mmCIF file with all atom_site columns, C-alpha atoms in Angstrom:
data_model
loop_
_atom_site.group_PDB
_atom_site.id
_atom_site.type_symbol
_atom_site.label_atom_id
_atom_site.label_alt_id
_atom_site.label_comp_id
_atom_site.label_asym_id
_atom_site.label_entity_id
_atom_site.label_seq_id
_atom_site.pdbx_PDB_ins_code
_atom_site.Cartn_x
_atom_site.Cartn_y
_atom_site.Cartn_z
_atom_site.occupancy
_atom_site.B_iso_or_equiv
_atom_site.pdbx_formal_charge
_atom_site.auth_seq_id
_atom_site.auth_comp_id
_atom_site.auth_asym_id
_atom_site.auth_atom_id
_atom_site.pdbx_PDB_model_num
ATOM 1   C CA . MET A 1 1   ? -78.207 102.680 55.054 1.00 0.00 ? 1   MET A CA 1
ATOM 2   C CA . LYS A 1 2   ? -74.860 104.258 54.156 1.00 0.00 ? 2   LYS A CA 1
ATOM 3   C CA . ARG A 1 3   ? -73.209 102.097 56.826 1.00 0.00 ? 3   ARG A CA 1
ATOM 4   C CA . LEU A 1 4   ? -74.697 98.900  55.371 1.00 0.00 ? 4   LEU A CA 1
ATOM 5   C CA . VAL A 1 5   ? -73.270 99.491  51.883 1.00 0.00 ? 5   VAL A CA 1
ATOM 6   C CA . PRO A 1 6   ? -69.607 99.118  52.961 1.00 0.00 ? 6   PRO A CA 1
ATOM 7   C CA . ILE A 1 7   ? -70.490 96.084  55.091 1.00 0.00 ? 7   ILE A CA 1
ATOM 8   C CA . ALA A 1 8   ? -72.374 94.498  52.188 1.00 0.00 ? 8   ALA A CA 1
ATOM 9   C CA . ALA A 1 9   ? -69.445 95.244  49.874 1.00 0.00 ? 9   ALA A CA 1
ATOM 10  C CA . LEU A 1 10  ? -67.023 93.703  52.361 1.00 0.00 ? 10  LEU A CA 1
ATOM 11  C CA . LEU A 1 11  ? -69.165 90.566  52.704 1.00 0.00 ? 11  LEU A CA 1
ATOM 12  C CA . PHE A 1 12  ? -69.488 90.290  48.928 1.00 0.00 ? 12  PHE A CA 1
ATOM 13  C CA . ALA A 1 13  ? -65.724 90.646  48.487 1.00 0.00 ? 13  ALA A CA 1
ATOM 14  C CA . SER A 1 14  ? -65.136 88.041  51.191 1.00 0.00 ? 14  SER A CA 1
ATOM 15  C CA . VAL A 1 15  ? -67.511 85.548  49.585 1.00 0.00 ? 15  VAL A CA 1
ATOM 16  C CA . THR A 1 16  ? -66.054 86.209  46.129 1.00 0.00 ? 16  THR A CA 1
ATOM 17  C CA . ALA A 1 17  ? -62.493 85.800  47.395 1.00 0.00 ? 17  ALA A CA 1
ATOM 18  C CA . HIS A 1 18  ? -63.448 82.617  49.190 1.00 0.00 ? 18  HIS A CA 1
ATOM 19  C CA . ALA A 1 19  ? -65.154 81.247  46.072 1.00 0.00 ? 19  ALA A CA 1
ATOM 20  C CA . ALA A 1 20  ? -62.107 82.093  43.955 1.00 0.00 ? 20  ALA A CA 1
ATOM 21  C CA . GLY A 1 21  ? -59.737 80.564  46.516 1.00 0.00 ? 21  GLY A CA 1
ATOM 22  C CA . PRO A 1 22  ? -58.564 76.973  46.597 1.00 0.00 ? 22  PRO A CA 1
ATOM 23  C CA . GLN A 1 23  ? -61.429 74.500  46.626 1.00 0.00 ? 23  GLN A CA 1
ATOM 24  C CA . PRO A 1 24  ? -61.129 71.214  48.485 1.00 0.00 ? 24  PRO A CA 1
ATOM 25  C CA . ASP A 1 25  ? -60.819 68.172  46.256 1.00 0.00 ? 25  ASP A CA 1
ATOM 26  C CA . VAL A 1 26  ? -64.195 66.566  46.946 1.00 0.00 ? 26  VAL A CA 1
ATOM 27  C CA . GLN A 1 27  ? -63.203 63.253  45.372 1.00 0.00 ? 27  GLN A CA 1
ATOM 28  C CA . ALA A 1 28  ? -60.027 63.070  47.453 1.00 0.00 ? 28  ALA A CA 1
ATOM 29  C CA . GLU A 1 29  ? -61.984 63.822  50.620 1.00 0.00 ? 29  GLU A CA 1
ATOM 30  C CA . MET A 1 30  ? -64.547 61.136  49.783 1.00 0.00 ? 30  MET A CA 1
ATOM 31  C CA . LYS A 1 31  ? -61.755 58.645  49.108 1.00 0.00 ? 31  LYS A CA 1
ATOM 32  C CA . LYS A 1 32  ? -60.229 59.419  52.528 1.00 0.00 ? 32  LYS A CA 1
ATOM 33  C CA . MET A 1 33  ? -63.604 58.886  54.183 1.00 0.00 ? 33  MET A CA 1
ATOM 34  C CA . GLN A 1 34  ? -64.091 55.576  52.372 1.00 0.00 ? 34  GLN A CA 1
ATOM 35  C CA . GLU A 1 35  ? -60.619 54.403  53.401 1.00 0.00 ? 35  GLU A CA 1
ATOM 36  C CA . ALA A 1 36  ? -61.297 55.350  57.022 1.00 0.00 ? 36  ALA A CA 1
ATOM 37  C CA . GLN A 1 37  ? -64.618 53.516  56.908 1.00 0.00 ? 37  GLN A CA 1
ATOM 38  C CA . ALA A 1 38  ? -62.925 50.412  55.435 1.00 0.00 ? 38  ALA A CA 1
ATOM 39  C CA . LYS A 1 39  ? -60.305 50.482  58.219 1.00 0.00 ? 39  LYS A CA 1
ATOM 40  C CA . LEU A 1 40  ? -63.006 50.742  60.858 1.00 0.00 ? 40  LEU A CA 1
ATOM 41  C CA . MET A 1 41  ? -64.958 47.848  59.313 1.00 0.00 ? 41  MET A CA 1
ATOM 42  C CA . ALA A 1 42  ? -61.796 45.737  59.184 1.00 0.00 ? 42  ALA A CA 1
ATOM 43  C CA . ALA A 1 43  ? -61.035 46.582  62.824 1.00 0.00 ? 43  ALA A CA 1
ATOM 44  C CA . MET A 1 44  ? -64.508 45.438  63.829 1.00 0.00 ? 44  MET A CA 1
ATOM 45  C CA . MET A 1 45  ? -63.607 41.893  62.776 1.00 0.00 ? 45  MET A CA 1
ATOM 46  C CA . SER A 1 46  ? -60.998 39.654  64.319 1.00 0.00 ? 46  SER A CA 1
ATOM 47  C CA . GLU A 1 47  ? -59.296 37.060  62.161 1.00 0.00 ? 47  GLU A CA 1
ATOM 48  C CA . GLN A 1 48  ? -56.990 34.307  63.424 1.00 0.00 ? 48  GLN A CA 1
ATOM 49  C CA . LYS A 1 49  ? -55.223 31.468  61.681 1.00 0.00 ? 49  LYS A CA 1
ATOM 50  C CA . SER A 1 50  ? -56.319 27.978  62.688 1.00 0.00 ? 50  SER A CA 1
ATOM 51  C CA . ARG A 1 51  ? -53.855 25.223  63.597 1.00 0.00 ? 51  ARG A CA 1
ATOM 52  C CA . LEU A 1 52  ? -56.251 22.696  62.084 1.00 0.00 ? 52  LEU A CA 1
ATOM 53  C CA . GLY A 1 53  ? -57.682 21.840  58.705 1.00 0.00 ? 53  GLY A CA 1
ATOM 54  C CA . TYR A 1 54  ? -60.950 23.300  57.464 1.00 0.00 ? 54  TYR A CA 1
ATOM 55  C CA . ARG A 1 55  ? -63.391 20.593  58.613 1.00 0.00 ? 55  ARG A CA 1
ATOM 56  C CA . GLU A 1 56  ? -61.361 19.925  61.764 1.00 0.00 ? 56  GLU A CA 1
ATOM 57  C CA . THR A 1 57  ? -61.574 23.611  62.705 1.00 0.00 ? 57  THR A CA 1
ATOM 58  C CA . ILE A 1 58  ? -65.356 23.594  62.372 1.00 0.00 ? 58  ILE A CA 1
ATOM 59  C CA . ALA A 1 59  ? -65.672 20.440  64.476 1.00 0.00 ? 59  ALA A CA 1
ATOM 60  C CA . ALA A 1 60  ? -63.211 21.721  67.116 1.00 0.00 ? 60  ALA A CA 1
ATOM 61  C CA . LEU A 1 61  ? -65.081 25.030  67.479 1.00 0.00 ? 61  LEU A CA 1
ATOM 62  C CA . GLN A 1 62  ? -68.440 23.302  67.850 1.00 0.00 ? 62  GLN A CA 1
ATOM 63  C CA . ASP A 1 63  ? -67.038 20.777  70.355 1.00 0.00 ? 63  ASP A CA 1
ATOM 64  C CA . ALA A 1 64  ? -65.291 23.475  72.413 1.00 0.00 ? 64  ALA A CA 1
ATOM 65  C CA . ALA A 1 65  ? -68.481 25.553  72.441 1.00 0.00 ? 65  ALA A CA 1
ATOM 66  C CA . LYS A 1 66  ? -70.557 22.632  73.697 1.00 0.00 ? 66  LYS A CA 1
ATOM 67  C CA . LYS A 1 67  ? -67.990 21.847  76.407 1.00 0.00 ? 67  LYS A CA 1
ATOM 68  C CA . ARG A 1 68  ? -68.137 25.468  77.611 1.00 0.00 ? 68  ARG A CA 1
ATOM 69  C CA . GLY A 1 69  ? -71.931 25.419  77.773 1.00 0.00 ? 69  GLY A CA 1
ATOM 70  C CA . TRP A 1 70  ? -72.565 27.410  74.620 1.00 0.00 ? 70  TRP A CA 1
ATOM 71  C CA . GLU A 1 71  ? -75.651 26.879  72.466 1.00 0.00 ? 71  GLU A CA 1
ATOM 72  C CA . VAL A 1 72  ? -74.566 25.557  69.066 1.00 0.00 ? 72  VAL A CA 1
ATOM 73  C CA . GLY A 1 73  ? -76.976 26.308  66.259 1.00 0.00 ? 73  GLY A CA 1
ATOM 74  C CA . PRO A 1 74  ? -76.971 25.521  62.570 1.00 0.00 ? 74  PRO A CA 1
ATOM 75  C CA . SER A 1 75  ? -74.024 26.200  60.303 1.00 0.00 ? 75  SER A CA 1
ATOM 76  C CA . MET A 1 76  ? -74.337 27.685  56.839 1.00 0.00 ? 76  MET A CA 1
ATOM 77  C CA . ASN A 1 77  ? -72.266 26.586  53.859 1.00 0.00 ? 77  ASN A CA 1
ATOM 78  C CA . MET A 1 78  ? -71.438 29.969  52.376 1.00 0.00 ? 78  MET A CA 1
ATOM 79  C CA . GLN A 1 79  ? -69.213 28.482  49.669 1.00 0.00 ? 79  GLN A CA 1
ATOM 80  C CA . GLU A 1 80  ? -72.251 26.720  48.246 1.00 0.00 ? 80  GLU A CA 1
ATOM 81  C CA . ALA A 1 81  ? -74.316 29.907  48.447 1.00 0.00 ? 81  ALA A CA 1
ATOM 82  C CA . MET A 1 82  ? -71.616 31.904  46.669 1.00 0.00 ? 82  MET A CA 1
ATOM 83  C CA . GLN A 1 83  ? -71.304 29.270  43.938 1.00 0.00 ? 83  GLN A CA 1
ATOM 84  C CA . LYS A 1 84  ? -75.075 29.387  43.406 1.00 0.00 ? 84  LYS A CA 1
ATOM 85  C CA . ALA A 1 85  ? -74.751 33.169  43.087 1.00 0.00 ? 85  ALA A CA 1
ATOM 86  C CA . GLY A 1 86  ? -72.252 32.695  40.248 1.00 0.00 ? 86  GLY A CA 1
ATOM 87  C CA . GLN A 1 87  ? -68.879 32.819  41.991 1.00 0.00 ? 87  GLN A CA 1
ATOM 88  C CA . LYS A 1 88  ? -67.455 29.611  40.550 1.00 0.00 ? 88  LYS A CA 1
ATOM 89  C CA . ASP A 1 89  ? -64.082 29.848  42.320 1.00 0.00 ? 89  ASP A CA 1
ATOM 90  C CA . ALA A 1 90  ? -65.501 30.380  45.831 1.00 0.00 ? 90  ALA A CA 1
ATOM 91  C CA . LYS A 1 91  ? -63.294 28.833  48.492 1.00 0.00 ? 91  LYS A CA 1
ATOM 92  C CA . PRO A 1 92  ? -64.575 26.833  51.477 1.00 0.00 ? 92  PRO A CA 1
ATOM 93  C CA . PHE A 1 93  ? -66.435 29.128  53.862 1.00 0.00 ? 93  PHE A CA 1
ATOM 94  C CA . THR A 1 94  ? -68.808 28.137  56.680 1.00 0.00 ? 94  THR A CA 1
ATOM 95  C CA . MET A 1 95  ? -70.653 30.414  59.072 1.00 0.00 ? 95  MET A CA 1
ATOM 96  C CA . LEU A 1 96  ? -71.217 28.941  62.542 1.00 0.00 ? 96  LEU A CA 1
ATOM 97  C CA . THR A 1 97  ? -73.957 30.024  64.927 1.00 0.00 ? 97  THR A CA 1
ATOM 98  C CA . MET A 1 98  ? -72.947 29.581  68.566 1.00 0.00 ? 98  MET A CA 1
ATOM 99  C CA . CYS A 1 99  ? -73.516 31.616  71.664 1.00 0.00 ? 99  CYS A CA 1
ATOM 100 C CA . LYS A 1 100 ? -73.109 31.663  75.424 1.00 0.00 ? 100 LYS A CA 1
ATOM 101 C CA . LYS A 1 101 ? -76.842 31.969  76.125 1.00 0.00 ? 101 LYS A CA 1
ATOM 102 C CA . ASP A 1 102 ? -76.780 33.453  79.648 1.00 0.00 ? 102 ASP A CA 1
ATOM 103 C CA . LEU A 1 103 ? -74.231 36.101  78.648 1.00 0.00 ? 103 LEU A CA 1
ATOM 104 C CA . ALA A 1 104 ? -76.202 36.904  75.490 1.00 0.00 ? 104 ALA A CA 1
ATOM 105 C CA . GLU A 1 105 ? -79.450 37.372  77.398 1.00 0.00 ? 105 GLU A CA 1
ATOM 106 C CA . ASN A 1 106 ? -77.824 39.638  80.001 1.00 0.00 ? 106 ASN A CA 1
ATOM 107 C CA . LEU A 1 107 ? -76.067 41.663  77.306 1.00 0.00 ? 107 LEU A CA 1
ATOM 108 C CA . LEU A 1 108 ? -79.274 42.152  75.321 1.00 0.00 ? 108 LEU A CA 1
ATOM 109 C CA . LYS A 1 109 ? -81.180 43.237  78.441 1.00 0.00 ? 109 LYS A CA 1
ATOM 110 C CA . ALA A 1 110 ? -78.481 45.790  79.296 1.00 0.00 ? 110 ALA A CA 1
ATOM 111 C CA . GLN A 1 111 ? -78.396 47.122  75.727 1.00 0.00 ? 111 GLN A CA 1
ATOM 112 C CA . VAL A 1 112 ? -82.174 47.498  75.552 1.00 0.00 ? 112 VAL A CA 1
ATOM 113 C CA . ALA A 1 113 ? -82.274 49.175  78.979 1.00 0.00 ? 113 ALA A CA 1
ATOM 114 C CA . ASN A 1 114 ? -79.681 51.691  77.768 1.00 0.00 ? 114 ASN A CA 1
ATOM 115 C CA . LYS A 1 115 ? -81.403 52.209  74.410 1.00 0.00 ? 115 LYS A CA 1
ATOM 116 C CA . ALA A 1 116 ? -78.354 50.861  72.589 1.00 0.00 ? 116 ALA A CA 1
ATOM 117 C CA . MET A 1 117 ? -78.507 48.880  69.389 1.00 0.00 ? 117 MET A CA 1
ATOM 118 C CA . PRO A 1 118 ? -78.882 45.230  70.407 1.00 0.00 ? 118 PRO A CA 1
ATOM 119 C CA . PHE A 1 119 ? -75.913 43.140  69.304 1.00 0.00 ? 119 PHE A CA 1
ATOM 120 C CA . VAL A 1 120 ? -74.561 39.836  70.534 1.00 0.00 ? 120 VAL A CA 1
ATOM 121 C CA . PRO A 1 121 ? -71.374 38.255  69.127 1.00 0.00 ? 121 PRO A CA 1
ATOM 122 C CA . CYS A 1 122 ? -72.828 34.829  68.342 1.00 0.00 ? 122 CYS A CA 1
ATOM 123 C CA . ARG A 1 123 ? -71.284 33.938  64.993 1.00 0.00 ? 123 ARG A CA 1
ATOM 124 C CA . MET A 1 124 ? -67.918 32.751  63.807 1.00 0.00 ? 124 MET A CA 1
ATOM 125 C CA . SER A 1 125 ? -66.831 32.027  60.275 1.00 0.00 ? 125 SER A CA 1
ATOM 126 C CA . VAL A 1 126 ? -64.308 29.446  59.149 1.00 0.00 ? 126 VAL A CA 1
ATOM 127 C CA . PHE A 1 127 ? -62.812 29.969  55.722 1.00 0.00 ? 127 PHE A CA 1
ATOM 128 C CA . GLU A 1 128 ? -59.924 29.060  53.510 1.00 0.00 ? 128 GLU A CA 1
ATOM 129 C CA . GLY A 1 129 ? -57.809 32.088  52.630 1.00 0.00 ? 129 GLY A CA 1
ATOM 130 C CA . THR A 1 130 ? -56.177 32.794  49.297 1.00 0.00 ? 130 THR A CA 1
ATOM 131 C CA . ASP A 1 131 ? -52.967 31.409  50.828 1.00 0.00 ? 131 ASP A CA 1
ATOM 132 C CA . GLY A 1 132 ? -54.667 28.017  51.338 1.00 0.00 ? 132 GLY A CA 1
ATOM 133 C CA . LYS A 1 133 ? -54.609 28.342  55.135 1.00 0.00 ? 133 LYS A CA 1
ATOM 134 C CA . VAL A 1 134 ? -57.690 28.127  57.358 1.00 0.00 ? 134 VAL A CA 1
ATOM 135 C CA . TYR A 1 135 ? -58.899 31.166  59.280 1.00 0.00 ? 135 TYR A CA 1
ATOM 136 C CA . ILE A 1 136 ? -61.519 31.935  61.908 1.00 0.00 ? 136 ILE A CA 1
ATOM 137 C CA . ALA A 1 137 ? -63.262 35.310  61.676 1.00 0.00 ? 137 ALA A CA 1
ATOM 138 C CA . ARG A 1 138 ? -65.523 36.767  64.334 1.00 0.00 ? 138 ARG A CA 1
ATOM 139 C CA . PRO A 1 139 ? -66.654 40.147  65.619 1.00 0.00 ? 139 PRO A CA 1
ATOM 140 C CA . ASN A 1 140 ? -63.871 42.010  67.427 1.00 0.00 ? 140 ASN A CA 1
ATOM 141 C CA . THR A 1 141 ? -65.576 41.801  70.803 1.00 0.00 ? 141 THR A CA 1
ATOM 142 C CA . GLU A 1 142 ? -62.508 43.172  72.570 1.00 0.00 ? 142 GLU A CA 1
ATOM 143 C CA . MET A 1 143 ? -62.664 46.438  70.611 1.00 0.00 ? 143 MET A CA 1
ATOM 144 C CA . MET A 1 144 ? -66.429 46.617  71.132 1.00 0.00 ? 144 MET A CA 1
ATOM 145 C CA . ALA A 1 145 ? -65.956 46.202  74.891 1.00 0.00 ? 145 ALA A CA 1
ATOM 146 C CA . GLN A 1 146 ? -63.522 49.134  74.915 1.00 0.00 ? 146 GLN A CA 1
ATOM 147 C CA . MET A 1 147 ? -66.032 51.382  73.138 1.00 0.00 ? 147 MET A CA 1
ATOM 148 C CA . ALA A 1 148 ? -69.184 50.147  74.897 1.00 0.00 ? 148 ALA A CA 1
ATOM 149 C CA . ALA A 1 149 ? -71.240 51.986  77.472 1.00 0.00 ? 149 ALA A CA 1
ATOM 150 C CA . PRO A 1 150 ? -70.259 51.206  81.078 1.00 0.00 ? 150 PRO A CA 1
ATOM 151 C CA . ALA A 1 151 ? -73.595 49.435  81.604 1.00 0.00 ? 151 ALA A CA 1
ATOM 152 C CA . PHE A 1 152 ? -72.688 46.563  79.297 1.00 0.00 ? 152 PHE A CA 1
ATOM 153 C CA . ALA A 1 153 ? -68.924 46.773  78.688 1.00 0.00 ? 153 ALA A CA 1
ATOM 154 C CA . PRO A 1 154 ? -68.273 44.219  81.495 1.00 0.00 ? 154 PRO A CA 1
ATOM 155 C CA . LEU A 1 155 ? -70.607 41.743  79.771 1.00 0.00 ? 155 LEU A CA 1
ATOM 156 C CA . LEU A 1 156 ? -68.731 42.170  76.494 1.00 0.00 ? 156 LEU A CA 1
ATOM 157 C CA . ARG A 1 157 ? -65.457 41.589  78.383 1.00 0.00 ? 157 ARG A CA 1
ATOM 158 C CA . GLN A 1 158 ? -66.954 38.304  79.658 1.00 0.00 ? 158 GLN A CA 1
ATOM 159 C CA . PHE A 1 159 ? -67.639 37.388  76.026 1.00 0.00 ? 159 PHE A CA 1
ATOM 160 C CA . VAL A 1 160 ? -63.988 38.207  75.231 1.00 0.00 ? 160 VAL A CA 1
ATOM 161 C CA . ASP A 1 161 ? -62.834 35.830  77.977 1.00 0.00 ? 161 ASP A CA 1
ATOM 162 C CA . GLU A 1 162 ? -65.214 33.105  76.762 1.00 0.00 ? 162 GLU A CA 1
ATOM 163 C CA . GLU A 1 163 ? -64.086 33.455  73.153 1.00 0.00 ? 163 GLU A CA 1
ATOM 164 C CA . LYS A 1 164 ? -60.407 33.314  74.131 1.00 0.00 ? 164 LYS A CA 1
ATOM 165 C CA . ALA A 1 165 ? -61.021 30.157  76.176 1.00 0.00 ? 165 ALA A CA 1
ATOM 166 C CA . LEU A 1 166 ? -63.006 28.635  73.308 1.00 0.00 ? 166 LEU A CA 1
ATOM 167 C CA . LEU A 1 167 ? -60.173 29.238  70.823 1.00 0.00 ? 167 LEU A CA 1
ATOM 168 C CA . VAL A 1 168 ? -57.387 27.740  72.971 1.00 0.00 ? 168 VAL A CA 1
ATOM 169 C CA . GLY A 1 169 ? -55.701 24.939  71.054 1.00 0.00 ? 169 GLY A CA 1
ATOM 170 C CA . ILE A 1 170 ? -57.500 25.833  67.827 1.00 0.00 ? 170 ILE A CA 1
ATOM 171 C CA . VAL A 1 171 ? -55.828 29.095  66.756 1.00 0.00 ? 171 VAL A CA 1
ATOM 172 C CA . GLU A 1 172 ? -52.119 29.724  66.352 1.00 0.00 ? 172 GLU A CA 1
#
């Protein structure tokens, strides 16, 4: 018991000294984490300037997708949705649904087989930026392919090649 008293005193002194020492700035640490998260989210999207006007970009993407054998689904007028939600100054913004069906099916099968979260890059957005220029935004499939499991990274790289071919002549 006599041996435990000095050890207990030492532990108490250590804890007290630690508590009295410099404390990390919790708000600063949280801000750093939020900034890192925002950078990661931004990196997960790819944005390129279009050579064409807003409506021409939409039509060119849909035409190029059809020519490459992609399924072209409905488009959503997000500007209208944002205006209905109260954002009166919403700029033109359309979300396109289009996908290379055979690649998507193979990718989903590989993801499910590897117990990975199923995800297929089958959407692109066309929007007018604050600078008045037209942009195309899509998932950053190239980054995803670099981070993906070996079982489905090659399929994501095929998506990268398809997307690049689709965008030829449309993006700057």
